[in-house]
Coordinates of C-alpha atoms and ligand atoms in Angstrom, one line a residue:
X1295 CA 188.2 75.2 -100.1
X1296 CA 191.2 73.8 -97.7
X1297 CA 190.7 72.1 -94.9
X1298 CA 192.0 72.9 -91.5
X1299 CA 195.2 71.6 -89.6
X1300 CA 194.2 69.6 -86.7
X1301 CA 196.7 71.9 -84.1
X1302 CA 195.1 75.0 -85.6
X1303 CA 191.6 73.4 -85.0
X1304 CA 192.8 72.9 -81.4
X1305 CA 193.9 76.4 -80.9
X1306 CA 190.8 77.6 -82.3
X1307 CA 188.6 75.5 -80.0
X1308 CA 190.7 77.2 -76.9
X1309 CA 190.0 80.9 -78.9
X1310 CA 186.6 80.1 -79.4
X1311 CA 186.0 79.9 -75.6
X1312 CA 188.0 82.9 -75.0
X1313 CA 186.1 85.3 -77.8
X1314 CA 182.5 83.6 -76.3
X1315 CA 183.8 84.7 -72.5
X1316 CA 184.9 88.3 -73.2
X1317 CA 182.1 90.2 -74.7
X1318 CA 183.9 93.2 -75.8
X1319 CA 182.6 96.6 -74.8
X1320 CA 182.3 99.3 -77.2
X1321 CA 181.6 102.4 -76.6
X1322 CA 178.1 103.6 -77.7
X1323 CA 178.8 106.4 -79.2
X1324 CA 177.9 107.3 -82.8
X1325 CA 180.4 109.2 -84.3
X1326 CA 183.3 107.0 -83.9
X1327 CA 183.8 106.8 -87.3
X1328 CA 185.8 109.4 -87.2
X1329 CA 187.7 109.0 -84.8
X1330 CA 190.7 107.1 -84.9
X1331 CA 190.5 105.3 -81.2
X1332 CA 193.8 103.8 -80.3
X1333 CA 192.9 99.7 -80.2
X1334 CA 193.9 99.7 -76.5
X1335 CA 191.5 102.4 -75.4
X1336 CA 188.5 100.9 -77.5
X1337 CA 188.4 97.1 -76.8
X1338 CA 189.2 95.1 -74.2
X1339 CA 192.4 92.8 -75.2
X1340 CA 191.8 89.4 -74.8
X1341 CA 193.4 87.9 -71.2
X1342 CA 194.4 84.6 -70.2
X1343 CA 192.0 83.3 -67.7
X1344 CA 193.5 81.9 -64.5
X1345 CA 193.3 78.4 -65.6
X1346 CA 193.9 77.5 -69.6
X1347 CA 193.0 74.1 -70.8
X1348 CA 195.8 72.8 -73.2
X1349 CA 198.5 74.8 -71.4
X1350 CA 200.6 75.6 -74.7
X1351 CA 202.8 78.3 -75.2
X1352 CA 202.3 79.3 -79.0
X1353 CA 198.3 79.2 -78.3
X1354 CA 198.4 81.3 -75.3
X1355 CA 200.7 83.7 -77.5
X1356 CA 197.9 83.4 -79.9
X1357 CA 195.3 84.2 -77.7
X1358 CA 196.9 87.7 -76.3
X1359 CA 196.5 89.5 -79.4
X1360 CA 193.3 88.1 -80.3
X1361 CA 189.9 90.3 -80.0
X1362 CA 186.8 90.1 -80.8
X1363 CA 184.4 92.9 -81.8
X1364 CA 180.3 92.0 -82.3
X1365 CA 179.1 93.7 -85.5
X1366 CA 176.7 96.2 -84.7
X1367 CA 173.8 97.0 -87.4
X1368 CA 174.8 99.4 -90.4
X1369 CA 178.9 97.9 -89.9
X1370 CA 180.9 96.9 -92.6
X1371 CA 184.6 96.1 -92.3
X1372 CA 185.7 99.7 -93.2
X1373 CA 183.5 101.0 -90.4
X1374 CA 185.4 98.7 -88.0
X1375 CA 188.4 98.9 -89.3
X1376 CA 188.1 103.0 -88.6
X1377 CA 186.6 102.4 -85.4
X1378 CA 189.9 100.5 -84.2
X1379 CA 192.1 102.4 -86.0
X1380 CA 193.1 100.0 -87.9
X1381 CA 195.1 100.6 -91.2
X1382 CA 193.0 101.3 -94.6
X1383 CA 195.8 99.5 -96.5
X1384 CA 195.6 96.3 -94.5
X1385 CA 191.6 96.3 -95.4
X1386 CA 192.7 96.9 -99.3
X1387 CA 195.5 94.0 -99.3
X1388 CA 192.5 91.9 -97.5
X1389 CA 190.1 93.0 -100.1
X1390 CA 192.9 92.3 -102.7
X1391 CA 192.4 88.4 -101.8
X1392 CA 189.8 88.4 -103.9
X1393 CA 186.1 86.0 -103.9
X1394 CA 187.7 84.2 -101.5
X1395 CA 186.8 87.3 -98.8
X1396 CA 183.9 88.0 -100.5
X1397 CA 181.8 87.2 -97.4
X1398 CA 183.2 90.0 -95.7
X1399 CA 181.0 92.5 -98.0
X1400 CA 178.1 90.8 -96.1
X1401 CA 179.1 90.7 -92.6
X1402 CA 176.0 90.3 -90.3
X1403 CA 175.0 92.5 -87.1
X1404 CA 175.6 90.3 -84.3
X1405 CA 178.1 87.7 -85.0
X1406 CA 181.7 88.4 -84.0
X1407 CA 184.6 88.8 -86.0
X1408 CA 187.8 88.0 -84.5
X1409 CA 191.0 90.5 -85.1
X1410 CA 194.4 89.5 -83.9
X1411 CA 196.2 92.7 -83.8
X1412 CA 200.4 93.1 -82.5
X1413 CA 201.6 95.2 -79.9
X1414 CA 202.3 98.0 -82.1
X1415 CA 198.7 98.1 -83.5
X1416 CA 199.1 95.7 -87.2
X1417 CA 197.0 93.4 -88.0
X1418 CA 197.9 89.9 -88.2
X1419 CA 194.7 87.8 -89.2
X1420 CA 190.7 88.1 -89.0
X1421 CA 188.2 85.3 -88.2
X1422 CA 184.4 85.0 -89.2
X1423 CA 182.1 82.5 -88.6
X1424 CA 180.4 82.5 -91.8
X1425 CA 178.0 79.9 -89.9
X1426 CA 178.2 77.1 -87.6
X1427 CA 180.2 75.1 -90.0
X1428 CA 182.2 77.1 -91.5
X1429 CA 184.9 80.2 -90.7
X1430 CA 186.8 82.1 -92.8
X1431 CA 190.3 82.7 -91.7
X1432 CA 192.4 85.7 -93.4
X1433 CA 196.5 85.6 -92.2
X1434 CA 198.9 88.1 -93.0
X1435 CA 202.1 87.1 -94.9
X1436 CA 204.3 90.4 -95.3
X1437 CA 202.1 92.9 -96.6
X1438 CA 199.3 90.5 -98.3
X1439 CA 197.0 88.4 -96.7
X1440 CA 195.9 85.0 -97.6
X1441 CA 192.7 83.3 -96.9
X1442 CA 191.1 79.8 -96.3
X1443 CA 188.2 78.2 -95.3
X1444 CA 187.7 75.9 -92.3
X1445 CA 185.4 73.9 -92.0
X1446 CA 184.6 71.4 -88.7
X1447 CA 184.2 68.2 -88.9
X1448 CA 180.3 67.6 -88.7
X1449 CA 178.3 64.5 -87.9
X1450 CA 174.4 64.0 -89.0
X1451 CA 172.4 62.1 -87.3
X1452 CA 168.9 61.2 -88.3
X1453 CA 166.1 61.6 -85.3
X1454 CA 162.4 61.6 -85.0
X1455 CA 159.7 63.3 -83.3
X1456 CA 155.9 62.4 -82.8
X1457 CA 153.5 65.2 -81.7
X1458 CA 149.7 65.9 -81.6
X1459 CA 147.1 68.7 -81.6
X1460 CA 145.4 69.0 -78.5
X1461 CA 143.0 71.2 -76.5
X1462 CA 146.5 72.4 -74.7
X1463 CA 148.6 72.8 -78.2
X1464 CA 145.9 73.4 -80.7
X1465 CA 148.4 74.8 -83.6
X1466 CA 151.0 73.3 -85.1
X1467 CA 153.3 75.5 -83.8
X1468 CA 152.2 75.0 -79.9
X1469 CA 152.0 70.8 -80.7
X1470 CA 155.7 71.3 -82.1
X1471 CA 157.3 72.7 -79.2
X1472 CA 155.7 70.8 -76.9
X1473 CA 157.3 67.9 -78.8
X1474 CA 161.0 69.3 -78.4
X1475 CA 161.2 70.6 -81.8
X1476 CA 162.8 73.9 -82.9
X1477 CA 160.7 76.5 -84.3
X1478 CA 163.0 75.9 -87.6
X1479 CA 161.9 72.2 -88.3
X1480 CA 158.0 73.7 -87.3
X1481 CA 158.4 76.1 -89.9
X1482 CA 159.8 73.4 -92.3
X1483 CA 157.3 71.1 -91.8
X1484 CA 154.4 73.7 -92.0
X1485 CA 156.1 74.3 -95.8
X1486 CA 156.7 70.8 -96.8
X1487 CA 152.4 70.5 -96.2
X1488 CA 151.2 73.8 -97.0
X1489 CA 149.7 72.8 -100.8
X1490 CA 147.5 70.4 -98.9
X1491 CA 146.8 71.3 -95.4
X1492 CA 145.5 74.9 -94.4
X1493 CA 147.7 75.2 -91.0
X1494 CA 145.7 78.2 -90.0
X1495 CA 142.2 76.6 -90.8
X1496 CA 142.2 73.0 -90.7
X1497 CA 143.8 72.1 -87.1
X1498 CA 142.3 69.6 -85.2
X1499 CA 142.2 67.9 -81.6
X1500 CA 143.4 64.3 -82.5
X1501 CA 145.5 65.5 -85.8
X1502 CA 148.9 64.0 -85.5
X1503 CA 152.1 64.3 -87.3
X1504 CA 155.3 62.4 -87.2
X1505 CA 158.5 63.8 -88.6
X1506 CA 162.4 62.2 -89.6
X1507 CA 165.1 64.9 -89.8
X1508 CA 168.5 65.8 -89.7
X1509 CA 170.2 66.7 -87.0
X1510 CA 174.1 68.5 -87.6
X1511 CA 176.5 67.8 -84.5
X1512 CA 179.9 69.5 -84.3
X1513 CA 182.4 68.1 -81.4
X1514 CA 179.6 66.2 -80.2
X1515 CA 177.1 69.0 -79.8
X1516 CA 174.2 69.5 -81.9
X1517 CA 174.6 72.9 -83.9
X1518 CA 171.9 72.9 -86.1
X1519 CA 169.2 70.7 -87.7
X1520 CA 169.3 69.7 -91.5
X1521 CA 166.7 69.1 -93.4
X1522 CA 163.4 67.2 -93.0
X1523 CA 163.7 63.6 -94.5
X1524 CA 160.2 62.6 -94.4
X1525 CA 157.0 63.0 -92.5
X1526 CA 153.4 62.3 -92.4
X1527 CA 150.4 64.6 -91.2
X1528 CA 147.1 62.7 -90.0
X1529 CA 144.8 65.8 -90.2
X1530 CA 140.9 65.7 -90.0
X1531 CA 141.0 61.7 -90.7
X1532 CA 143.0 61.7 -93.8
X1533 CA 147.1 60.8 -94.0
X1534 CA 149.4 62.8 -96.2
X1535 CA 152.9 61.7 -96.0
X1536 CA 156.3 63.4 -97.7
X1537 CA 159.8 61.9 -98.5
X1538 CA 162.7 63.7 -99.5
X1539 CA 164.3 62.9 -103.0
X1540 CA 167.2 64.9 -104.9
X1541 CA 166.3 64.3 -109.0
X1542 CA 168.9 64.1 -111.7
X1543 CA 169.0 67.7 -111.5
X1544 CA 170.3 67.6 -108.4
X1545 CA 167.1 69.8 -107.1
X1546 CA 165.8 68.6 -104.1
X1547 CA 162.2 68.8 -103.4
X1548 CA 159.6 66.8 -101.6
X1549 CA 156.9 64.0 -103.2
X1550 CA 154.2 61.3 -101.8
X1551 CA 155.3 58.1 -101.3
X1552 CA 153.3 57.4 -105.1
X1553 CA 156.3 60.1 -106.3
X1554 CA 154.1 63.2 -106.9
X1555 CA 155.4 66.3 -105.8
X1556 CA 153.8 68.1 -103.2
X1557 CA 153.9 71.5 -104.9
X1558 CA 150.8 73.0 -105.9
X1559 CA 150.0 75.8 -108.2
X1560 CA 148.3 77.5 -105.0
X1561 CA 149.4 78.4 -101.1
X1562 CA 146.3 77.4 -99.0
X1563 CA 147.2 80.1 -97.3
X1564 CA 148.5 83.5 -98.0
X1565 CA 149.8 84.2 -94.8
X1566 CA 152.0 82.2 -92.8
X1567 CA 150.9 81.2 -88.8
X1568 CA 147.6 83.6 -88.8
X1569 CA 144.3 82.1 -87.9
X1570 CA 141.2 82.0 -89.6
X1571 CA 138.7 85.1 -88.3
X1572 CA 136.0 84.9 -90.8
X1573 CA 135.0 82.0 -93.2
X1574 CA 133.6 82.3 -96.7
X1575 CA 129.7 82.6 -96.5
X1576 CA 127.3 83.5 -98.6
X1577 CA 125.0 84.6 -96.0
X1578 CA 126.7 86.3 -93.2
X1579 CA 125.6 89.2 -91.2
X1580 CA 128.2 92.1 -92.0
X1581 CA 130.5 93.3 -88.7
X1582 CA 130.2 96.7 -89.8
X1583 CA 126.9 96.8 -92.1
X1584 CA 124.5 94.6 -89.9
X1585 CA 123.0 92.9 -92.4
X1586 CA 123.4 90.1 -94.2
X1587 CA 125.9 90.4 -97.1
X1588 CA 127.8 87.5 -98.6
X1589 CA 131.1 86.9 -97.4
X1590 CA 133.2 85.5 -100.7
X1591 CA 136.6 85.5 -98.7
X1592 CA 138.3 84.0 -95.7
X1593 CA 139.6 86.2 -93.5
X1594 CA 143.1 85.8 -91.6
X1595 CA 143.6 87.8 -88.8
X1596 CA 147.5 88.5 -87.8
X1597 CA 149.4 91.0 -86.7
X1598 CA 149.4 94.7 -89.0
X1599 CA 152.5 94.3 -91.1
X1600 CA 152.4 90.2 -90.8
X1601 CA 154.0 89.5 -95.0
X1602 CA 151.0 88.7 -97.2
X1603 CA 152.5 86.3 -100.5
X1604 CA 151.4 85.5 -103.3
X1605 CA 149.5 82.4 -103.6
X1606 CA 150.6 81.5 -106.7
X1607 CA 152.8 82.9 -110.2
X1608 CA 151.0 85.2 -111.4
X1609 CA 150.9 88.6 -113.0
X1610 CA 150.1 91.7 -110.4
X1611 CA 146.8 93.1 -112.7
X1612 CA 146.2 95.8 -109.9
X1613 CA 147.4 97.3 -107.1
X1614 CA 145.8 100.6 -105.4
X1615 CA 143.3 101.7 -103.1
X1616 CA 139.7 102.1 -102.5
X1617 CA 136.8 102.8 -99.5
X1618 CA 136.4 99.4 -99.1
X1619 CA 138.9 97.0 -100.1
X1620 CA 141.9 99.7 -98.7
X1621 CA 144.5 98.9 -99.9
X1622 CA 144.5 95.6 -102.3
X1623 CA 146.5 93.6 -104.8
X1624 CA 144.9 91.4 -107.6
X1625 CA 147.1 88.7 -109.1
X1626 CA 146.0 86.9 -112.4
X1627 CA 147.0 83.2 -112.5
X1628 CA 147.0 82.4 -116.2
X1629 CA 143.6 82.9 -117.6
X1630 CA 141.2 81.1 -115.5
X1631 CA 142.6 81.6 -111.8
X1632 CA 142.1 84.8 -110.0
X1633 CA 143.3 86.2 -106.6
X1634 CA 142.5 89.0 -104.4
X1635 CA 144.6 90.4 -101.4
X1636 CA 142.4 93.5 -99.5
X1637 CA 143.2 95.7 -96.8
X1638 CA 146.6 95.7 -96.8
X1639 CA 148.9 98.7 -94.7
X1640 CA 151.5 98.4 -97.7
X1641 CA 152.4 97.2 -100.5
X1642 CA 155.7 95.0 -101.3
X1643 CA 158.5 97.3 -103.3
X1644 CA 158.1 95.8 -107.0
X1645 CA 155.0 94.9 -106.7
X1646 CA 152.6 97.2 -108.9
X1647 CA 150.1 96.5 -112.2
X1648 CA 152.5 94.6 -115.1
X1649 CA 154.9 93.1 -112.4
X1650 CA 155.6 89.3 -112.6
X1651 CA 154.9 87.7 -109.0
X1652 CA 156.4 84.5 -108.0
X1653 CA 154.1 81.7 -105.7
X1654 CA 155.3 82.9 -101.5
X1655 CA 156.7 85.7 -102.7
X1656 CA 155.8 89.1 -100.9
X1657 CA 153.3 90.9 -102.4
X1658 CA 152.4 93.4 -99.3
X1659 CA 151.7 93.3 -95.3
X1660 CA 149.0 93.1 -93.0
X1661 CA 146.6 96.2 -92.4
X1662 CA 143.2 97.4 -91.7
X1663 CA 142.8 99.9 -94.8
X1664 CA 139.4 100.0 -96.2
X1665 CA 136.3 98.6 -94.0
X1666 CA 138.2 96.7 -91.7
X1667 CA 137.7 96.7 -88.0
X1668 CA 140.7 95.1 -86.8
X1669 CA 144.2 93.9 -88.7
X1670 CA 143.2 90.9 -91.4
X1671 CA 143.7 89.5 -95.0
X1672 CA 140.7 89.5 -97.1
X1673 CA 141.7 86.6 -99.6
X1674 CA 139.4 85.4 -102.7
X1675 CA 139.7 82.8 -105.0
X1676 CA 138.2 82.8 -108.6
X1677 CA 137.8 80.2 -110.8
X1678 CA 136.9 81.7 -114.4
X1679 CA 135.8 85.1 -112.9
X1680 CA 133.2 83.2 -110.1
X1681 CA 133.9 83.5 -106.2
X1682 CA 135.3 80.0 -104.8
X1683 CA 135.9 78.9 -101.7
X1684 CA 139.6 79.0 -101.1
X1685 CA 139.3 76.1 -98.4
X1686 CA 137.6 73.5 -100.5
X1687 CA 138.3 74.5 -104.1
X1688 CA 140.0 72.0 -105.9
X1689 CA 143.4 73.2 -106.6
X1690 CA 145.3 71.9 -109.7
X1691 CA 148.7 70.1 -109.3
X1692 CA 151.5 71.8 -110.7
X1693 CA 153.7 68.4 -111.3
X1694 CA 152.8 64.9 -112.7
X1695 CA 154.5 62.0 -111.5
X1696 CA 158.2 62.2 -112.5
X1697 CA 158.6 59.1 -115.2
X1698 CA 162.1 59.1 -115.9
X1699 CA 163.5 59.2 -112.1
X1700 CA 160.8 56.8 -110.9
X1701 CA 163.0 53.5 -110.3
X1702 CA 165.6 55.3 -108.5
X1703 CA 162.7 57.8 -106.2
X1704 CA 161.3 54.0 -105.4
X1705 CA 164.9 52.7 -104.2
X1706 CA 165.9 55.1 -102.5
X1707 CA 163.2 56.7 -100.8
X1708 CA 161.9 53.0 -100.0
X1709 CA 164.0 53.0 -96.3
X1710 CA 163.0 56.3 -95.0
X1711 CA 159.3 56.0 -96.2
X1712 CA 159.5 52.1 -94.1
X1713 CA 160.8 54.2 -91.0
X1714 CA 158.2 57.1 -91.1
X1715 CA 155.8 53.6 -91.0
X1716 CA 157.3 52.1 -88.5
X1717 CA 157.2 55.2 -86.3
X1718 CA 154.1 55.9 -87.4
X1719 CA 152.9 52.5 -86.0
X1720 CA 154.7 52.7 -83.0
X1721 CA 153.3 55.5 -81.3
X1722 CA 149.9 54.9 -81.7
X1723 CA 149.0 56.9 -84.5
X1724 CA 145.3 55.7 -86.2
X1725 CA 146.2 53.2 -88.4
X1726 CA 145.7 55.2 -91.8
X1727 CA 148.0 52.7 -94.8
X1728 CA 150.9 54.5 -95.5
X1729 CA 151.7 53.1 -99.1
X1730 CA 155.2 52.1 -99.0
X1731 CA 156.7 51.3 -103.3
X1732 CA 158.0 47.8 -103.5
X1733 CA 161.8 47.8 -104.1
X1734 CA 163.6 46.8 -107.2
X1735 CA 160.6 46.1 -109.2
Ligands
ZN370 ZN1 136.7 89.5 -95.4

């Protein structure tokens, strides 16, 4: 990695604004692959706006021959290089640079790349934004091209957000945003909980949640949000609370404040932001059947093709279709932990009888198949072969408390954990003890 000169950062900041004001044009139609389009005739070259910022020479230079293309869906570099008419040997020597480019093999639809291109149609450097941090620069130097990394000088500030269900945000996600928060740190903090609290079942009115995070500023603007630091979820009456720690292995993962992890063996839920249509009952009347037949699932209703996982690792035992069930995947978790996933429209690719199945991974999509009247999950848990309920079974924890990192997870989790209490306290949350480890002991 190299870092950046401070005029070129400059220069960049002035071409950034440029490459965001033009939106370059292409022309629609398929085919151009062909077709070698003179540069000219195909994009719009960038133009100095009436009044520049920064009035320099060498940047406004600069600027005239750079262009920006968006990446459309199914592009790779040779497809834009072909479309510009742009030279197949510059895109080898660029290609020649080595894992240093290697990026560009996975250019994604919808950013921009940047292209500065001479008068008589060479190029002369490429930009990508590889993501808000970082950008990949490639500059011609005779007939090779170097490249380098640059990467913008970023700031993180720690905030903190409070929010509650309610009859007007009864989810998770509608209490969130109500709050301010992105649907990324939702979707975060819905994962961080998800051993313990069913987000689609167990909402609410009064459950409350209070979360720390990250939050990444670039030139004193917030780009993105970082990671979740620590948080608690009041839910029906009882406190769980989370705190970041990185172990000696450098993995980072998320424990109590006791230093248990929060992973589980088991998902509460197989499907992600679906809510609950049918509970397990032994003695409900049947939709379809009238009459009363037990019910030894819970259903989730969501949209057909919503991504059913796997609730735990497991081994796929069966997946194929019958009258009832549709289409449906059993996993086997170990020897005494079975689950079912019915009505599916598909199953995942690689998932079939034999395959190995990893806890939120994929295993098929949403359907009605089989008895079904509208799109739903049919999930069931068994415990040594017998129906359970998947809501109130107890689930087994899949790590003990961690004994050799212990007196470092107390040190340093011990400020963030007093924070998320002090938040916790100041904003009229019920007053459920928050356990907070003694330091240095
Ligand atoms: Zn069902």
């Amino acid at each position: 990695m190299t870092s950046y000169p401070r005029t070129h950062l400059k220069a960049a900041i002035v071409l950034a604004v440029f490459l965001t004001v033009i939106i370059t044009a292409l022309p629609t139609k398929e085919g151009a692959k062909t077709a070698r389009v003179p540069v000219s005739l195909s994009i719009d070259p960038v133009t100095e706006p009436t009044s520049l910022p920064y009035e320099d020479p060498v940047t406004k230079l600069e600027a005239m021959q750079w262009t920006s293309v968006m990446i459309r869906s199914g592009d790779n570099l040779s497809i834009i290089f072909s479309r510009l008419g742009l030279k197949a040997s510059d895109l080898q020597a660029i290609v020649n640079v080595g894992i240093d480019v290697s990026v560009l093999k996975r250019i994604v639809a919808g950013k921009t790349l940047g292209l500065q291109i001479s008068n008589e149609g060479e190029l002369l450097g490429l930009r990508y934004e590889i993501n808000a941090l970082e950008r990949l620069q490639v500059t011609r130097t005779g007939n090779t091209f170097s490249a380098y990394l640059d990467i913008l000088e970023s700031e993180v500030i720690t905030a903190f957000q409070t929010a509650r269900i309610s009859t007007d945000s009864p989810s998770l996600y509608h209490a969130g945003k109500k709050a301010g928060l992105s649907d990324n740190i939702i979707m975060k903090l819905s994962y961080i909980f998800q051993w313990d609290i069913s987000f689609a079942l167990d909402m609410r009115k009064g459950d409350q949640f209070a979360v720390i995070y990250e939050e990444i500023y670039v030139e004193g603007e917030k780009v993105k949000e970082g990671d979740i630091l620590a948080a608690q979820f009041q839910n029906m009456g009882k406190a769980y609370s989370a705190v970041l720690f990185q172990d000696d292995n450098g993995l980072k993962s998320y424990y109590t404040p006791e230093g248990r992890r929060l992973r589980k063996t088991f998902l509460r839920d197989p499907v992600h932001f679906s809510h609950v249509s049918s509970n397990f009952n032994l003695r409900r009347l049947h939709p379809i059947h009238k009459r009363v037949m037990p019910h030894r699932g819970i259903d989730y209703a969501a949209k057909k093709g919503t991504p059913v996982v796997a609730a735990g690792d497991g081994k796929v035992t069966l997946a194929r279709q019958n009258n009832a069930s549709g289409k449906y995947v059993v996993i086997q978790h170990g020897r005494q932990y079975t689950t079912k996933y019915l009505h599916l429209s598909s199953f995942a690719r690689a998932v079939g009888p034999g395959k190995s199945v990893r806890q939120g991974q994929t295993i098929g999509y949403v359907g009605s198949t089989g008895w079904a009247t509208a799109p739903h999950l049919h999930f069931e848990f068994l415990v040594d072969g017998i129906h359970r309920n998947p809501r109130t079974v107890k689930l087994p924890n899949a790590n003990p408390i961690l004994a050799s990192n212990m007196k470092r997870f107390k040190t340093s989790t011990a400020p963030m954990l007093m924070q998320l209490s002090s938040i916790v306290g100041n904003t009229g949350f019920a007053r459920i003890p928050l356990k907070i480890p003694r330091t240095g002991s």
